[in-house]
mmCIF file of C-alpha atoms in Angstrom:
data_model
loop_
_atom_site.group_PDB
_atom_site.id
_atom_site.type_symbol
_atom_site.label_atom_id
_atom_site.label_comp_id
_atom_site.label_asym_id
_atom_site.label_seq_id
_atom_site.Cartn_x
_atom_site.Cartn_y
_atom_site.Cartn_z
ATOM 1 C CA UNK A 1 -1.162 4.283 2.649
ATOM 2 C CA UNK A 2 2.216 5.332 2.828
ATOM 3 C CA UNK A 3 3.430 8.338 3.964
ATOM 4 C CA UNK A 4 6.720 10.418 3.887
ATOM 5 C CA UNK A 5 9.353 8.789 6.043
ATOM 6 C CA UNK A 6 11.850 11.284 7.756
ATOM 7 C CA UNK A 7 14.365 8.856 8.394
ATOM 8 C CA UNK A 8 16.383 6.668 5.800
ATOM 9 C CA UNK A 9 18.217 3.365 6.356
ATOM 10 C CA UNK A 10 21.092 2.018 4.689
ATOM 11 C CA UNK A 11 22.725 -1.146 3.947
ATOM 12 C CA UNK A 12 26.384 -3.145 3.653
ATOM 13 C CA UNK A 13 28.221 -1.056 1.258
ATOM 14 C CA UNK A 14 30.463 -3.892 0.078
ATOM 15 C CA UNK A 15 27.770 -7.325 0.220
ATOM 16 C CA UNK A 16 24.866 -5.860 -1.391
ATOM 17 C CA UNK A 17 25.858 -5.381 -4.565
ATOM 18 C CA UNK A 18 26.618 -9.247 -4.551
ATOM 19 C CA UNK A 19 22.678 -10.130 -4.550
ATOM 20 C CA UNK A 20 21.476 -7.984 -7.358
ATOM 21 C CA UNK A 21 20.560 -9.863 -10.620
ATOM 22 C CA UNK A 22 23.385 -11.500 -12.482
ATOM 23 C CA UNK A 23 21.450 -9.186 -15.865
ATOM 24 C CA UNK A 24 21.104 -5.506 -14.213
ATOM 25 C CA UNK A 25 18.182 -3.173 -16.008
ATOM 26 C CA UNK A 26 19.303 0.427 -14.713
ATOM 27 C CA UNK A 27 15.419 1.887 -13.597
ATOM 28 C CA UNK A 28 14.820 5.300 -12.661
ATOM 29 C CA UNK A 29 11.829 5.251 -10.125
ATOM 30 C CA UNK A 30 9.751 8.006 -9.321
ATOM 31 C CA UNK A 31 7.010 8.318 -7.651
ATOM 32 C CA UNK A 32 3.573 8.291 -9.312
ATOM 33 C CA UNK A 33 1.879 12.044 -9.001
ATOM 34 C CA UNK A 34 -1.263 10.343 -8.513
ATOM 35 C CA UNK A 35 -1.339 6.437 -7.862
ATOM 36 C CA UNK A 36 -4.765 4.917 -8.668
ATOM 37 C CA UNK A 37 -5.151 0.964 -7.649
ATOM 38 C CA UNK A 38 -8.169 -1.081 -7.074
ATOM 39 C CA UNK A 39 -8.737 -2.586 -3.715
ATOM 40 C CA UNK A 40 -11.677 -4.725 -4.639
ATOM 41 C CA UNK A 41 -10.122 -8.351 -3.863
ATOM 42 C CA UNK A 42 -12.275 -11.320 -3.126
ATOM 43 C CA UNK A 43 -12.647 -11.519 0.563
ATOM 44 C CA UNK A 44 -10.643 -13.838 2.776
ATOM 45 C CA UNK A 45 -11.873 -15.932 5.188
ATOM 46 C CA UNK A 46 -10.682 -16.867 8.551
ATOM 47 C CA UNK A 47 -9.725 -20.362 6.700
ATOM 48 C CA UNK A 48 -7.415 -18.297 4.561
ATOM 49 C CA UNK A 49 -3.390 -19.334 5.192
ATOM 50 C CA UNK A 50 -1.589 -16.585 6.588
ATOM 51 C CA UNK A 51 1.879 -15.231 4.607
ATOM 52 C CA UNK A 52 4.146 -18.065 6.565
ATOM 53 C CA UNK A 53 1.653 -20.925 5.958
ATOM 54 C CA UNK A 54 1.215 -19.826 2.132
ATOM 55 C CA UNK A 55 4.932 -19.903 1.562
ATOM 56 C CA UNK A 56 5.513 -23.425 2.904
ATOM 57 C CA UNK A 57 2.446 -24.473 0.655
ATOM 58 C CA UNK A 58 4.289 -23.097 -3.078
ATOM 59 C CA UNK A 59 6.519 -25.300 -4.169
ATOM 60 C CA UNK A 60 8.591 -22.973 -5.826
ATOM 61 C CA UNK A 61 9.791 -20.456 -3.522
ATOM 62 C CA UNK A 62 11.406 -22.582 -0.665
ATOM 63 C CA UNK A 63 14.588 -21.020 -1.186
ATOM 64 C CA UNK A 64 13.402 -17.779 0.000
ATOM 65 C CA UNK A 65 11.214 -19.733 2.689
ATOM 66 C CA UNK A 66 14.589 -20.642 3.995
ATOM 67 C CA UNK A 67 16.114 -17.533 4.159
ATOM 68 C CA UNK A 68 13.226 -15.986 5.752
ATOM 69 C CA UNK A 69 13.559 -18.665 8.955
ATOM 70 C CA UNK A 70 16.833 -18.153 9.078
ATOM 71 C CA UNK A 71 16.276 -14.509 9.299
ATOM 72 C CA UNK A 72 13.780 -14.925 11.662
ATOM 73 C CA UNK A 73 11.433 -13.162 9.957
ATOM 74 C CA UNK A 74 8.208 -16.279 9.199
ATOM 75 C CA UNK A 75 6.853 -15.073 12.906
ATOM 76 C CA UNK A 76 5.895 -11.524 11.621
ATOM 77 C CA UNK A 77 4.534 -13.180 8.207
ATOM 78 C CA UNK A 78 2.259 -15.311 10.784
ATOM 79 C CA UNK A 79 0.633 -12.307 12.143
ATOM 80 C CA UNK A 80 1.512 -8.551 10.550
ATOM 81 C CA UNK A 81 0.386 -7.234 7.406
ATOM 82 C CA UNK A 82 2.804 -7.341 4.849
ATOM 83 C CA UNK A 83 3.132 -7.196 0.908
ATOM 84 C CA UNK A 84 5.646 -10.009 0.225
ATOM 85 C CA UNK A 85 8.360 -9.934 -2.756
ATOM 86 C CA UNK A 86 9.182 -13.258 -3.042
ATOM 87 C CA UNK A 87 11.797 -14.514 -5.809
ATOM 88 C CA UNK A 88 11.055 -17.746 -6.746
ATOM 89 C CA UNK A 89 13.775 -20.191 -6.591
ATOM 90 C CA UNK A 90 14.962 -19.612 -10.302
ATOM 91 C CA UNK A 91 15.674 -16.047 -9.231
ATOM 92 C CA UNK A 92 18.472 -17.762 -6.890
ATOM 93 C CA UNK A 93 19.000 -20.483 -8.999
ATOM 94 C CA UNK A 94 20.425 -17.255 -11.104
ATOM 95 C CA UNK A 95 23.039 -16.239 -8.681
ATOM 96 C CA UNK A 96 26.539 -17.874 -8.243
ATOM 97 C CA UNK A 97 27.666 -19.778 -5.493
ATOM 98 C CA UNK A 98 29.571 -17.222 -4.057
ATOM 99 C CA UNK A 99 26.946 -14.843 -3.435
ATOM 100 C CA UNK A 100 24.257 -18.024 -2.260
ATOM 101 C CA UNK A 101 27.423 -18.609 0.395
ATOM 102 C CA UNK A 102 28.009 -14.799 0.901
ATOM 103 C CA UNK A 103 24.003 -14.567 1.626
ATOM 104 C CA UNK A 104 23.867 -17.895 3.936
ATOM 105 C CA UNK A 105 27.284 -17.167 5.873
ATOM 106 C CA UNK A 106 26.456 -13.688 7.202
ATOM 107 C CA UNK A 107 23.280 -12.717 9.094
ATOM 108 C CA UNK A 108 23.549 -8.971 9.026
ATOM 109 C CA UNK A 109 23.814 -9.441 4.798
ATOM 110 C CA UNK A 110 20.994 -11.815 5.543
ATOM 111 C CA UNK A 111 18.626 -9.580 7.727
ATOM 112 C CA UNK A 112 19.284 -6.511 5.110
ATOM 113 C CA UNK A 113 18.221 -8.877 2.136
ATOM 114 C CA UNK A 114 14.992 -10.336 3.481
ATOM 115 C CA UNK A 115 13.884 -6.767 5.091
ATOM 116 C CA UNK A 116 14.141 -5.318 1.324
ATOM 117 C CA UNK A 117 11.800 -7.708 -0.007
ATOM 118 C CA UNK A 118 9.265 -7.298 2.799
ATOM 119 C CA UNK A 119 6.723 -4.224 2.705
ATOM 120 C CA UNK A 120 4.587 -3.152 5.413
ATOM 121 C CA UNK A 121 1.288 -1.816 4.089
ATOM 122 C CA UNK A 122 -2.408 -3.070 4.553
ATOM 123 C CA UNK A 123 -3.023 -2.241 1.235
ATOM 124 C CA UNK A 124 -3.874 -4.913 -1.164
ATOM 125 C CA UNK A 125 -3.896 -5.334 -4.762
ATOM 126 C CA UNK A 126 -5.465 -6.433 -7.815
ATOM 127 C CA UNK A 127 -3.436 -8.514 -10.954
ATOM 128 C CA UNK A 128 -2.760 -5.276 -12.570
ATOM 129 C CA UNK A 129 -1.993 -1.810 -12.041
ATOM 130 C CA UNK A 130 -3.783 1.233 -13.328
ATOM 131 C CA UNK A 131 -0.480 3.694 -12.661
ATOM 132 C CA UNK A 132 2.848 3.522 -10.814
ATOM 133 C CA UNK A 133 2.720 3.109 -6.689
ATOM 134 C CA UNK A 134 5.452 3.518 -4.780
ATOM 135 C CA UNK A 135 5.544 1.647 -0.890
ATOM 136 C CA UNK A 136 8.309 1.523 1.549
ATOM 137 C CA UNK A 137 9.817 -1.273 2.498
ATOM 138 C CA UNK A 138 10.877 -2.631 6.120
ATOM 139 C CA UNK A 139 14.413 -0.800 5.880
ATOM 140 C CA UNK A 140 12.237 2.334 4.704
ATOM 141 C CA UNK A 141 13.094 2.177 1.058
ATOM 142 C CA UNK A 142 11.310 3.067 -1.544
ATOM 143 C CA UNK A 143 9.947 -0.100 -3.724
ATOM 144 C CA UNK A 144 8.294 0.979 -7.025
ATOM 145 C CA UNK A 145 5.157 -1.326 -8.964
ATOM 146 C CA UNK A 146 4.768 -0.989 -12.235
ATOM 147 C CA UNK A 147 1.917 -1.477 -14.901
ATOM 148 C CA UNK A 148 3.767 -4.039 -17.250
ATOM 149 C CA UNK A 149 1.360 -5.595 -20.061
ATOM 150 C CA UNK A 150 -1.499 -6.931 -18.125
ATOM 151 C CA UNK A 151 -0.405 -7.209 -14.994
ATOM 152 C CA UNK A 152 2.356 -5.306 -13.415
ATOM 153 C CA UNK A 153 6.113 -5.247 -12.139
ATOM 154 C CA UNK A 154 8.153 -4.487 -9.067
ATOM 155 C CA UNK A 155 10.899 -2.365 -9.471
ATOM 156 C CA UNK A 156 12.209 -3.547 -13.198
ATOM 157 C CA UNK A 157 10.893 -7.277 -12.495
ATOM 158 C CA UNK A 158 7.575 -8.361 -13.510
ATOM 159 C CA UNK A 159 5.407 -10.275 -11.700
ATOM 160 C CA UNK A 160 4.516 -13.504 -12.492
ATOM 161 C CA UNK A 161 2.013 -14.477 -9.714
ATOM 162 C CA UNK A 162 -0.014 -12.601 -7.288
ATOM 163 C CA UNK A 163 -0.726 -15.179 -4.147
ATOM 164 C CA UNK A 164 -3.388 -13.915 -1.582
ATOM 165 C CA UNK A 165 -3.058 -14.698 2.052
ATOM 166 C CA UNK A 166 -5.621 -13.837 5.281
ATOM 167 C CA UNK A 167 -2.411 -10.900 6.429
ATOM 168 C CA UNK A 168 -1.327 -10.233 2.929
ATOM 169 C CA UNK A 169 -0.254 -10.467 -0.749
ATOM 170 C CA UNK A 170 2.246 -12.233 -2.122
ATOM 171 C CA UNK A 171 4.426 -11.160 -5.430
ATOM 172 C CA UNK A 172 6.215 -13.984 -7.315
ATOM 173 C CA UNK A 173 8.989 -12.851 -9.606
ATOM 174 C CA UNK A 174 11.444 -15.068 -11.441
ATOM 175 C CA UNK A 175 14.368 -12.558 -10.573
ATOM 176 C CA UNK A 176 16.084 -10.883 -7.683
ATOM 177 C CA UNK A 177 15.049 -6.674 -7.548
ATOM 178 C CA UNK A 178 17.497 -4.181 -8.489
ATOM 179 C CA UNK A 179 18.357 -2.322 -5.281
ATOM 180 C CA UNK A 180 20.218 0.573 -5.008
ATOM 181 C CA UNK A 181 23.923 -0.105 -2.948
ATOM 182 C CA UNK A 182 24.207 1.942 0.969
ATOM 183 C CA UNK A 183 26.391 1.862 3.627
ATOM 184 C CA UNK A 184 25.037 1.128 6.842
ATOM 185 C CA UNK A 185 22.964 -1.756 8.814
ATOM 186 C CA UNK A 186 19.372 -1.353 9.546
ATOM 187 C CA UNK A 187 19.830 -0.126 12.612
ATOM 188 C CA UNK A 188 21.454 2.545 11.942
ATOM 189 C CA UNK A 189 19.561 5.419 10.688
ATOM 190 C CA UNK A 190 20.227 9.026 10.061
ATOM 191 C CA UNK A 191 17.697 12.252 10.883
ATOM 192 C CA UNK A 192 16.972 13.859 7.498
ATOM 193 C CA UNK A 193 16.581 17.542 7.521
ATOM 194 C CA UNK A 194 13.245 18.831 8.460
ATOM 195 C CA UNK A 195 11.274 19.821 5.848
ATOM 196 C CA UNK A 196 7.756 22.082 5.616
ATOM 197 C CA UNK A 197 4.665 19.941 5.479
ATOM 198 C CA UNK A 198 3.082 20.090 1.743
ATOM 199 C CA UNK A 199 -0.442 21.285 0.901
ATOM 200 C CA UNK A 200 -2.438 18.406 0.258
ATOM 201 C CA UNK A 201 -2.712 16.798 -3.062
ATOM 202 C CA UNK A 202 -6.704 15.486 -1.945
ATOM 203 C CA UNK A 203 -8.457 18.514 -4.539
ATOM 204 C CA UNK A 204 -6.357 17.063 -7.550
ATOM 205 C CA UNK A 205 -6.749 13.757 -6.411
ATOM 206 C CA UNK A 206 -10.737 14.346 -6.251
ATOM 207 C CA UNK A 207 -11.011 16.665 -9.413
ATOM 208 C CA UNK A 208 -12.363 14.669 -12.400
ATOM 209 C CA UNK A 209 -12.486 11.340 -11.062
ATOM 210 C CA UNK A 210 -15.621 9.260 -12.921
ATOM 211 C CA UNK A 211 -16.125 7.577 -10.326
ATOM 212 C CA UNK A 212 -16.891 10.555 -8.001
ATOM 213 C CA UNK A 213 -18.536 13.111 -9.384
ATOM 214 C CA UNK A 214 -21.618 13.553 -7.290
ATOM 215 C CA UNK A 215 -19.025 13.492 -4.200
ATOM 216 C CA UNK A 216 -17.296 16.415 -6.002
ATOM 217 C CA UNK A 217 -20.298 18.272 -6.570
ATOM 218 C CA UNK A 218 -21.737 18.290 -3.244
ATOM 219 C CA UNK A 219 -18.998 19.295 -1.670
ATOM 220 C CA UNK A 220 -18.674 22.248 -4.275
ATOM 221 C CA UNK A 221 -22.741 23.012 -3.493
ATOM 222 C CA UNK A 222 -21.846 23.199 0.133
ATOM 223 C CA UNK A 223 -18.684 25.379 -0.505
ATOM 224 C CA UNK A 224 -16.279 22.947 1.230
ATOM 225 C CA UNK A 225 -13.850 22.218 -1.708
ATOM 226 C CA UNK A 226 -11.348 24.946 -0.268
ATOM 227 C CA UNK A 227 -11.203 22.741 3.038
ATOM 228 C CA UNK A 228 -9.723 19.933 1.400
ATOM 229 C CA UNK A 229 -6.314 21.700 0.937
ATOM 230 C CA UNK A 230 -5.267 20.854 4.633
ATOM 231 C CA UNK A 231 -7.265 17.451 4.301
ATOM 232 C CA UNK A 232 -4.438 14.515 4.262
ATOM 233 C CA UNK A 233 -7.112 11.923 3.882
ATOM 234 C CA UNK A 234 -10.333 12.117 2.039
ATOM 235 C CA UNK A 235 -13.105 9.123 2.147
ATOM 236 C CA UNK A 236 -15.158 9.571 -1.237
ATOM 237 C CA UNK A 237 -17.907 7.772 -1.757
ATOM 238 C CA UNK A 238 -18.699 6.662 -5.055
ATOM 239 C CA UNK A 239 -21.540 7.669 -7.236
ATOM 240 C CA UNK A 240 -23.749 4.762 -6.540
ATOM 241 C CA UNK A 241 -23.439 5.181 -2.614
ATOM 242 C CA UNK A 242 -25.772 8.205 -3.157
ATOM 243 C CA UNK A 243 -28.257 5.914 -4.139
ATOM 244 C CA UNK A 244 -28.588 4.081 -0.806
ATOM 245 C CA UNK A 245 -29.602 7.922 0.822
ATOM 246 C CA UNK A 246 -32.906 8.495 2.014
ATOM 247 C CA UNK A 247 -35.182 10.648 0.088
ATOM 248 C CA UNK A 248 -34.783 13.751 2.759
ATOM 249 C CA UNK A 249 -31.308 12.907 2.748
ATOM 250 C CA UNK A 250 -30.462 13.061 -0.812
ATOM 251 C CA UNK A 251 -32.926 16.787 -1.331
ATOM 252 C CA UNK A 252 -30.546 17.811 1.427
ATOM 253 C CA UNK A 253 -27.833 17.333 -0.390
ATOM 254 C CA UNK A 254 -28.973 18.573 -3.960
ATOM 255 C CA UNK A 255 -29.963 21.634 -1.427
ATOM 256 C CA UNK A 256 -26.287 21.889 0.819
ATOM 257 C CA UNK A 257 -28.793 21.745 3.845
ATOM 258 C CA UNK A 258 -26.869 22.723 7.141
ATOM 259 C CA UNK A 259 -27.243 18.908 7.859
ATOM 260 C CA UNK A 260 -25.826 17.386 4.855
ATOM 261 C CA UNK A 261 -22.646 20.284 5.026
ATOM 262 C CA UNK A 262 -22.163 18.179 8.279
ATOM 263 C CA UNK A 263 -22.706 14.663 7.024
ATOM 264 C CA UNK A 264 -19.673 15.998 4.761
ATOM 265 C CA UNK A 265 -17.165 16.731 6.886
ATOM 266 C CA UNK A 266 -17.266 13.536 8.152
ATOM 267 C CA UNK A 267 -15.499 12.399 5.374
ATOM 268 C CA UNK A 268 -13.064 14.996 5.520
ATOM 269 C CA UNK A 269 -10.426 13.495 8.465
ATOM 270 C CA UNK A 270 -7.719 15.280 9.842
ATOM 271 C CA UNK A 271 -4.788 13.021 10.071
ATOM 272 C CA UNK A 272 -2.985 10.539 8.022
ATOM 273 C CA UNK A 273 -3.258 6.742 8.467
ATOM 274 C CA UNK A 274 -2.544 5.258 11.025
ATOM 275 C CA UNK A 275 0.451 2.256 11.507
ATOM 276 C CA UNK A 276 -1.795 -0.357 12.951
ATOM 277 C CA UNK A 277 -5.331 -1.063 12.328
ATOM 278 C CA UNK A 278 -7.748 -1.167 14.373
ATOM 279 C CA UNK A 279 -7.559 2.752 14.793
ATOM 280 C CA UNK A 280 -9.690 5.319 15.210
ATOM 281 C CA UNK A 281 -9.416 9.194 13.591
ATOM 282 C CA UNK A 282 -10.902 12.525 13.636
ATOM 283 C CA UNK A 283 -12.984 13.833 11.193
ATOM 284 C CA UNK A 284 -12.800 17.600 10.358
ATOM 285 C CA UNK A 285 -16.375 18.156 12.044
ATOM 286 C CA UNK A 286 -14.532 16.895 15.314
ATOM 287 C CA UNK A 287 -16.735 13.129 15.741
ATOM 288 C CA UNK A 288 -14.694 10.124 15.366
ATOM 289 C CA UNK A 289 -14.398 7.490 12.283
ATOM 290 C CA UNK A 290 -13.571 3.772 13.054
ATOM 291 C CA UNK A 291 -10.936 2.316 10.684
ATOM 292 C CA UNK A 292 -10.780 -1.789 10.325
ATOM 293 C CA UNK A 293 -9.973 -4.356 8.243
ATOM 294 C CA UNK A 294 -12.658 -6.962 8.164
ATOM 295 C CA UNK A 295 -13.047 -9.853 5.643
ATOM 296 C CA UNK A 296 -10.185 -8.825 3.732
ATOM 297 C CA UNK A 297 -11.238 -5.235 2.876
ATOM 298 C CA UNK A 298 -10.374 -1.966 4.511
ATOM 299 C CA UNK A 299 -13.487 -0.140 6.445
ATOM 300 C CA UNK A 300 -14.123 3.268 7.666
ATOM 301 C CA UNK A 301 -17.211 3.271 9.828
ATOM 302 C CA UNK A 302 -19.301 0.565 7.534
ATOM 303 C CA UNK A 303 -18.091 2.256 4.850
ATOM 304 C CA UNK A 304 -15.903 -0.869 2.439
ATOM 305 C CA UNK A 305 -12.988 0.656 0.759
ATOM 306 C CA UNK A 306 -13.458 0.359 -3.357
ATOM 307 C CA UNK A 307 -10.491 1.783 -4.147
ATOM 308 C CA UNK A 308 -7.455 4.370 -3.639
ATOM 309 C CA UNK A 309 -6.191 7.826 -4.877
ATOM 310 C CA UNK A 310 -3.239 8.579 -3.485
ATOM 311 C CA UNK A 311 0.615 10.552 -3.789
ATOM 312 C CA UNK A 312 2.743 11.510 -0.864
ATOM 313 C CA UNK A 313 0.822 14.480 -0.409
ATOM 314 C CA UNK A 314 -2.534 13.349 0.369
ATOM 315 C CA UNK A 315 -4.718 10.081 0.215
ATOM 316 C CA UNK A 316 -8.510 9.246 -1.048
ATOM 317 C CA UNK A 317 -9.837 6.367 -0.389
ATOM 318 C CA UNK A 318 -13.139 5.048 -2.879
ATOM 319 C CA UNK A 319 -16.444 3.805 -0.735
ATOM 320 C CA UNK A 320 -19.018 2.080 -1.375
ATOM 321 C CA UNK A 321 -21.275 4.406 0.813
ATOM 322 C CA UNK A 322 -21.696 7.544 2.710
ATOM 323 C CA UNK A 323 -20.822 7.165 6.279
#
């Protein structure tokens, strides 16, 4: 659910090399072509401890607990969506004193470090990872997630427990990240140059996909496939969804009736995703699709997210029926 960020943000030249692992693995992170992850989570209830309530329930991460109040940060854990690094506290039981004192002493420092480890994104994960996925973080930096034996690793630090909350994930490691060094504070950011806006990536995204091949092929019988080059964000549903059709409804989509051409398009929106949820956006046939998050899954319409496809080109998000 991320999209390409024109600005970048930089931090402390000098203090942030000091917080980087005392045992450095040099990682070269690229973004996955195609990132593939599997939404399906077992919903949350309203019972469910937010992000700031989990943390001061696991014993083992109340260094980073600390840091986070004194950053001022545990309000927007209470209430945003986030995706929460957290080292545990033999990641900073790792790290001399100096740097614990550097870290402690000076709030900008402070601020930089906890904003790196804290992602904005509603999206939420399973133990493992089928391919690479790449999320910014709250200074807009890239933060990379692995596959890593059978469960999966953020930046060159696998994960060692996955803690779900009623706003968000969790991500235990036993290490701090590797983050690259910059020179300014959060706040100040710089304009990058403007760029052209890509084709979208939605037709390779679609093509082949097991999982939605009947979607493919009614969109091919009712000659729409070309339209999803300027589509930024595709809902698919998934084979079995068909099933749930009407009988007229299904014949008129074996037969790319007028009327299921138009059911189709509704899947087809115009816009990437928005910030804040809930939202509504446009589908390409010009009606309106509600997007929520509702016992801990993702919905457009009534439509429950299965899954995701998605690169910084273009997004397609798995349903378990048609809207």
């Amino acid at each position: 659910e991320t999209t390409p960020s024109t600005t970048t943000t930089k931090a402390p030249t000098t203090t942030t090399t000091t917080i980087t692992s005392t045992t450095t693995t040099t990682t070269t992170t690229t973004t996955a072509s195609a990132t593939e992850i599997d939404t399906t989570i077992a919903s949350t209830t309203t019972s469910s401890p937010t992000l700031a309530q989990l943390l001061h329930n696991t014993s083992h991460c109340t260094m980073f607990l600390h840091l986070l109040d004194l950053a001022g940060a545990l309000p927007a854990l209470a209430e945003e969506d986030w995706l929460l690094i957290v080292p545990s506290d033999a990641a900073f039981a790792r790290q001399s004193k100096h740097t614990m004192a550097e870290l402690l002493n000076d709030q900008t420092l402070l601020t930089v470090f906890v904003q790196a480890y804290m992602i904005p994104t509603h999206v939420r994960l399973l133990n493992s990872l089928i391919k690479s996925l790449t999320l910014r973080n709250a200074l807009e930096e890239p933060i990379t997630l692995y596959p890593h034996l059978q469960g999966m690793a953020v930046q060159s630090e696998p994960v060692t427990m996955l803690l779900q909350a009623s706003n968000g994930q969790a991500l235990v490691i036993d290490d701090l990240m590797d983050l690259s060094t910059s020179t300014t504070t959060p706040a100040e950011a710089t304009t990058a140059a403007p760029t052209s806006t890509p084709a979208s990536s939605v037709p390779q995204l679609l093509e082949g996909h097991t999982r939605l091949t009947s979607f493919h092929y009614f969109l091919l019988q009712s000659q729409l496939l070309a339209s999803l080059k300027a589509v930024p964000v595709l809902v698919a549903p998934v084979n079995d969804a068909f099933s749930r059709l009407s009988y007229p409804d299904l014949v008129a989509m074996i037969d790319a009736q007028p009327s299921a051409k138009a059911t189709l398009r509704k899947h087809m929106l115009t816009s990437h995703m928005p910030d804040e949820l809930p939202a509504t956006m446009v589908a390409s046939d010009g009606s309106t699709i509600t997007v929520t998050w509702e016992d801990g899954s993702l919905r457009f319409n009534n439509a429950k997210v299965q899954g995701l496809l998605q690169d910084e080109a273009g997004a397609v998000y798995l349903v378990d029926r048609v809207l």
